[in-house]
CSV table of C-alpha atoms in Angstrom, one decimal:
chain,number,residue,atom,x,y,z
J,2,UNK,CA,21.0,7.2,12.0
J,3,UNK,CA,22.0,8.5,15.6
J,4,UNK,CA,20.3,6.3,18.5
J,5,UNK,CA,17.2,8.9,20.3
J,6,UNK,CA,18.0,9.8,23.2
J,7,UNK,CA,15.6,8.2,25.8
J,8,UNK,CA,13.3,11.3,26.1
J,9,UNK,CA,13.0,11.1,21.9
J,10,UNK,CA,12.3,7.5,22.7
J,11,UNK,CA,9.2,8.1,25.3
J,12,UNK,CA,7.9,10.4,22.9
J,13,UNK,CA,7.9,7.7,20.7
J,14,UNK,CA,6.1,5.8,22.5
J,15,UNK,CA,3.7,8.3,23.8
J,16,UNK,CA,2.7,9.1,19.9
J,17,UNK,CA,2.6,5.7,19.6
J,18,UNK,CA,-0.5,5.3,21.5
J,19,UNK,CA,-2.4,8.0,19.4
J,20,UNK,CA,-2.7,5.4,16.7
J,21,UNK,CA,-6.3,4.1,19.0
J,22,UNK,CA,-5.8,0.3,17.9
J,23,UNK,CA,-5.6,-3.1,18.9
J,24,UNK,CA,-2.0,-3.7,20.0
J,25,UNK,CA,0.4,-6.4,18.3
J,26,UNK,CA,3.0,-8.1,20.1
J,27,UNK,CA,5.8,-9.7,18.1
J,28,UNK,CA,8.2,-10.4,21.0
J,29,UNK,CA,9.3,-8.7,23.5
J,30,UNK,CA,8.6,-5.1,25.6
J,31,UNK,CA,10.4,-3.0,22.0
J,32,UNK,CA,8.2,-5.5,19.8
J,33,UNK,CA,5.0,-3.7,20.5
J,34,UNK,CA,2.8,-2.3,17.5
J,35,UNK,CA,-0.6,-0.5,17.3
J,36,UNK,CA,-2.7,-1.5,14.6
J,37,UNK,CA,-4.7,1.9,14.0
J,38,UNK,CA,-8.7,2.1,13.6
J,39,UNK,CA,-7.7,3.3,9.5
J,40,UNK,CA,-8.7,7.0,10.7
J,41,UNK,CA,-7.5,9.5,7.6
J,42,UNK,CA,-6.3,13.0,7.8
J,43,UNK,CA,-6.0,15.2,5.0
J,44,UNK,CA,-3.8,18.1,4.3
J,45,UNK,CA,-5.0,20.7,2.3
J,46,UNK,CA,-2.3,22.7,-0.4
J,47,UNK,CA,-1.0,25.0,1.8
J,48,UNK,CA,-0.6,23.8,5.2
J,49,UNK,CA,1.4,20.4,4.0
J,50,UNK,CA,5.1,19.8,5.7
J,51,UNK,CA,7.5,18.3,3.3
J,52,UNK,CA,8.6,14.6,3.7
J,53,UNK,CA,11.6,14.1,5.0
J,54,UNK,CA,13.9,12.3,2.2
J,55,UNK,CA,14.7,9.2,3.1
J,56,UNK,CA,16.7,6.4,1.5
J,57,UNK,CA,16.5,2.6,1.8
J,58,UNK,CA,17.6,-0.6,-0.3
J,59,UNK,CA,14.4,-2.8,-1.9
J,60,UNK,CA,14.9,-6.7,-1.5
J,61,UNK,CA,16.2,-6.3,-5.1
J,62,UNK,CA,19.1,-4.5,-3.9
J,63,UNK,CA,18.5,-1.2,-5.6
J,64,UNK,CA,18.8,2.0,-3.6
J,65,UNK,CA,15.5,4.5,-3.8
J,66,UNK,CA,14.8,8.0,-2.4
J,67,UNK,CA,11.5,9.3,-1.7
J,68,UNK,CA,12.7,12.1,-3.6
J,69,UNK,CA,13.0,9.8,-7.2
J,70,UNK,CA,9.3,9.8,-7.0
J,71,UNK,CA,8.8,14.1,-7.2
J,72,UNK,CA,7.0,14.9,-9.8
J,73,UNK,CA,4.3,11.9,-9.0
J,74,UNK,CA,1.8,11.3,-6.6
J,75,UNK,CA,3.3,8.3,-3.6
J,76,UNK,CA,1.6,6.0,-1.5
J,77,UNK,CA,4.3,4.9,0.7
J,78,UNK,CA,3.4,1.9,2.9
J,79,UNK,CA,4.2,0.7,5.8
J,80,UNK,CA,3.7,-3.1,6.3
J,81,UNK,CA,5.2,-6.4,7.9
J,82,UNK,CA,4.7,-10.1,6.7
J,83,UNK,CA,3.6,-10.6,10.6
J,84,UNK,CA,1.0,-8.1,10.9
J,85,UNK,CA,-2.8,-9.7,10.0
J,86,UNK,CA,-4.1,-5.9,9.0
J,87,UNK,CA,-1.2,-5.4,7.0
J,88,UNK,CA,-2.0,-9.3,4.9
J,89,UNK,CA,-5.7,-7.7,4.9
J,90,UNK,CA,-5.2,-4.4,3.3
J,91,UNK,CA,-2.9,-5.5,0.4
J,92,UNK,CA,-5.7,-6.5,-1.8
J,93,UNK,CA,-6.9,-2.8,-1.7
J,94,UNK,CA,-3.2,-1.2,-2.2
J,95,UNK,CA,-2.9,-3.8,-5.0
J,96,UNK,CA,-6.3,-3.3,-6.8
J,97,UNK,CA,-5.5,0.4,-6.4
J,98,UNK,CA,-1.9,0.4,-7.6
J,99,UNK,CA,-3.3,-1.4,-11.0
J,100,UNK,CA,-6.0,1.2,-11.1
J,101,UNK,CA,-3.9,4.2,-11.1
J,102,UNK,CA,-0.5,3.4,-12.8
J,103,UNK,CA,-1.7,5.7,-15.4
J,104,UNK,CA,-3.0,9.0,-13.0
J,105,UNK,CA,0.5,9.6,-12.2
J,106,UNK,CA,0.2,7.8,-9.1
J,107,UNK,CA,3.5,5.3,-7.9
J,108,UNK,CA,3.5,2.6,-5.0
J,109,UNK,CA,6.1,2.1,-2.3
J,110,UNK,CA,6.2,-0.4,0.7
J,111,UNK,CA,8.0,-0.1,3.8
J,112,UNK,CA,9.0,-3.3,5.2
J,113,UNK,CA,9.5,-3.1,9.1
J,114,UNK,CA,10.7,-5.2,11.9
J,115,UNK,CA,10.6,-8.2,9.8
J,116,UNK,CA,12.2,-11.2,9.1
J,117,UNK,CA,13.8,-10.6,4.7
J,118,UNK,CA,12.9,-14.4,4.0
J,119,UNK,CA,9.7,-13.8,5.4
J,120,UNK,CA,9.2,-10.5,4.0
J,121,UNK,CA,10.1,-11.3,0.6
J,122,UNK,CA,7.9,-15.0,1.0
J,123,UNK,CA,5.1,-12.2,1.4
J,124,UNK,CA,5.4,-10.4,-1.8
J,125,UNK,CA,6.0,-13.5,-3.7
J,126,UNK,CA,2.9,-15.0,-2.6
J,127,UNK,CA,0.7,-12.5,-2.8
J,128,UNK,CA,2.1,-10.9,-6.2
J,129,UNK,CA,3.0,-7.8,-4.7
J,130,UNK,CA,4.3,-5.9,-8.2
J,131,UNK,CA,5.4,-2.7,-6.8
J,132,UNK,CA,8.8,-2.4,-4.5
J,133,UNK,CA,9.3,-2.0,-0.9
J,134,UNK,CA,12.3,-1.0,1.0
J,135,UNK,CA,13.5,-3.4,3.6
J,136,UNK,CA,13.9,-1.5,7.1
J,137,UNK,CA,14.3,-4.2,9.6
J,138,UNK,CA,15.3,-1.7,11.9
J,139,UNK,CA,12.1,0.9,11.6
J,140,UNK,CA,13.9,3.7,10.6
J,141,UNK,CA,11.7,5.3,8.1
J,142,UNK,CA,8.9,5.4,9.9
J,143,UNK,CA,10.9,6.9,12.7
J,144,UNK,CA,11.5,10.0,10.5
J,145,UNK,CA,7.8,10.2,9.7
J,146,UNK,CA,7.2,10.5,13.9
J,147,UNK,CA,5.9,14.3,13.4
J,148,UNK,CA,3.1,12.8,11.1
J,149,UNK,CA,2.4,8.8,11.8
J,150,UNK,CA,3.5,6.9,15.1
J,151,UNK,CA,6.5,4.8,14.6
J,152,UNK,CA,4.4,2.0,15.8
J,153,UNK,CA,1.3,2.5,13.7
J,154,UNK,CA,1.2,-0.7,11.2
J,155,UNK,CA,0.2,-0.8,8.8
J,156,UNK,CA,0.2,2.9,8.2
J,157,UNK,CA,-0.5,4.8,4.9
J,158,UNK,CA,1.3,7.9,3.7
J,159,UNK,CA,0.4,10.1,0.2
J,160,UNK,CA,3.0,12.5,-0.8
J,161,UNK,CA,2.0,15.1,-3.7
J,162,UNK,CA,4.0,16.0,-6.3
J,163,UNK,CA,5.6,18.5,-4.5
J,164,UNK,CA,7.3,16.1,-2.2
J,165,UNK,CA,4.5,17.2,0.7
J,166,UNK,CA,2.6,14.7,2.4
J,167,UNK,CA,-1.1,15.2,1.6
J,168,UNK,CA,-2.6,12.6,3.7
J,169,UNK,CA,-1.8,10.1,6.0
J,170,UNK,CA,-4.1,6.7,7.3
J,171,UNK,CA,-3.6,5.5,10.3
J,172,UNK,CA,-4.5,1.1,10.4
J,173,UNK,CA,-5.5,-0.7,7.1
J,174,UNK,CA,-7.1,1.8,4.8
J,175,UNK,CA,-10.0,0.6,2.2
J,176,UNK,CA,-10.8,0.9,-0.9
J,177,UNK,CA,-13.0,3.8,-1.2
J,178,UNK,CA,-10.7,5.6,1.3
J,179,UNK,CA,-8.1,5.3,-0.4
J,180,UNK,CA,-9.3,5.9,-3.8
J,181,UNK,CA,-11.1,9.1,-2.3
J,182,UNK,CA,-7.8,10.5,-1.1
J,183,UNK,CA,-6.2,9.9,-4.6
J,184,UNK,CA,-8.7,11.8,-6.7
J,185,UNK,CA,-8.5,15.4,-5.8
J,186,UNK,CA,-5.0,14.9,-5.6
J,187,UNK,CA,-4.9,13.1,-9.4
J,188,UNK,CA,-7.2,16.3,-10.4
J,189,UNK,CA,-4.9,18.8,-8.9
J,190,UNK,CA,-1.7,17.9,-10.6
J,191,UNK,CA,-3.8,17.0,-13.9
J,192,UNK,CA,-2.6,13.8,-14.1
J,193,UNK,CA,-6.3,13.2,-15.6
J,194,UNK,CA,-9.7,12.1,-14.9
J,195,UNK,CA,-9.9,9.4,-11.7
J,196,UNK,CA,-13.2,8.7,-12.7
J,197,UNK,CA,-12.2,7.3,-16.1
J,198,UNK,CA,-9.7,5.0,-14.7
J,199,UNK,CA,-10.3,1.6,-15.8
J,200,UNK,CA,-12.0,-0.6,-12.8
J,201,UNK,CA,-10.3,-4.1,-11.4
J,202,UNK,CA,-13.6,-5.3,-10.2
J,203,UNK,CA,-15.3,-4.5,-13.6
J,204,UNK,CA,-12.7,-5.9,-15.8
J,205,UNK,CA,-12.6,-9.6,-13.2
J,206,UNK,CA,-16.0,-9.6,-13.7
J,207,UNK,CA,-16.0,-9.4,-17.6
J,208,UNK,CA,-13.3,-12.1,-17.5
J,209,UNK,CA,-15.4,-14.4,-15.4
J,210,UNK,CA,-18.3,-14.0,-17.8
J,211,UNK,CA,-16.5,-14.4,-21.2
J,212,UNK,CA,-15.1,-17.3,-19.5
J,213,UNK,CA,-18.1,-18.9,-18.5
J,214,UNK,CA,-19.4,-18.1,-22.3
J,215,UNK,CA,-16.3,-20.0,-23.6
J,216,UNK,CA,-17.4,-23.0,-21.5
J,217,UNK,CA,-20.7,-23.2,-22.7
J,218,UNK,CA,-19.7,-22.4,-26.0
J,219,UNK,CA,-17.1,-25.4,-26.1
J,220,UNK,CA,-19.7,-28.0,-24.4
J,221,UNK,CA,-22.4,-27.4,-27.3
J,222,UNK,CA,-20.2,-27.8,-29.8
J,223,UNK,CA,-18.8,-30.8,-28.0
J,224,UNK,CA,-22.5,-32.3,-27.6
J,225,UNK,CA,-23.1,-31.1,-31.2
J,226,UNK,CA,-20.0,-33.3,-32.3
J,227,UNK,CA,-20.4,-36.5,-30.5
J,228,UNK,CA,-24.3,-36.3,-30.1
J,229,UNK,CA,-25.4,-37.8,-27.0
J,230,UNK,CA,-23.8,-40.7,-24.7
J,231,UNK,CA,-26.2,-43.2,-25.7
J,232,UNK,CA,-26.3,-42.4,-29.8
J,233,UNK,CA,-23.0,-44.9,-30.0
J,234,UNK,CA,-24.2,-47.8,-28.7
């Protein structure tokens, strides 16, 4: 990708300050980010511009383009192993990636300005299951600059079917955000009811309590077996 010129560049940086965040400094003056208040934007059928199609490589090596994912609904993700929003948010992307594997709805991280051992050290330990592309450089967001600022992490993009973004969030987005940004888009396409999508939460919490009914279940009958301490002496 051609260097920008420098007025591209103080454009850039100009946009850059839209994001209305606290800033995060990872070096030097080009290591600045802008961690975004999470503030969503909606585009309604119509008056959506079509993402530009970009290509990366995922730590696994393989080669993906936004458009492989036509056809489906995308989050695409922009994140860094460095960036405390970004570590705070992937609990929601996770719990809504299970969620919604079967809505016609597909994950995709964007891995910026990062270190690949630490990147990857990241996704192992927090059991990302979805891929990301690895963009040291930050070119993907670059070709997003019309919609997000470049410097906006982490930063949240949902492209429709079509290939059109339908929404953007700007800083760590939430739960109930993000779910509510899914759903008309999940009813649109018909990919099925949101509403009937089986619930994380609900299902941890039925695990916790059949688990706690095993354990009492296994310490009577271990009482019942042996009788009391005292019976044996």
């Amino acid at each position: 990708m051609p260097r920008l010129s420098a007025a591209i560049s103080a454009a850039v940086l100009a946009l850059s300050g839209c994001a209305g965040g606290t800033e995060i400094q990872t070096g030097g003056e080009d290591d600045r980010f802008i961690s975004g208040d999470g503030s969503a934007t909606v585009f309604e059928m119509g008056e959506r511009d079509s993402a530009p199609d970009v290509t990366g490589t995922t730590f696994e090596g393989d080669e993906l383009s936004l458009s492989d994912y036509e056809g489906q609904i995308l989050v695409l993700n922009v994140w860094a192993s460095w960036c405390g929003p970004c570590r705070a948010e992937q609990p929601v992307l996770d719990e809504v990636h299970a969620e919604y594997g079967d809505l016609g709805v597909h994950f995709l991280g964007v891995n910026i300005k990062d270190n690949e051992t630490a990147a990857l050290a990241y996704t192992d330990n927090k059991g990302v299951v979805y891929p990301s592309l690895y963009d040291q450089p930050g070119e993907i967001p670059q070709a997003f600059r019309e919609t997000v600022p470049p410097r906006a992490i982490p930063s949240t993009l949902i492209l429709d079917p079509n290939g059109d973004i339908a929404a953007r969030v700007i800083g760590p987005t939430t739960y109930g955000q993000l779910t509510e940004l899914l759903n008309p888009l999940v009813v649109e396409f018909d990919f099925g009811d949101p509403e009937e999508r089986p619930r994380v939460s609900e299902q941890e919490a039925e695990d916790d309590a059949e688990g706690t009914e095993s354990e009492d279940t296994d310490e009577a009958e271990a009482t019942d077996e042996g009788g009391p301490a005292g019976d044996d002496e």
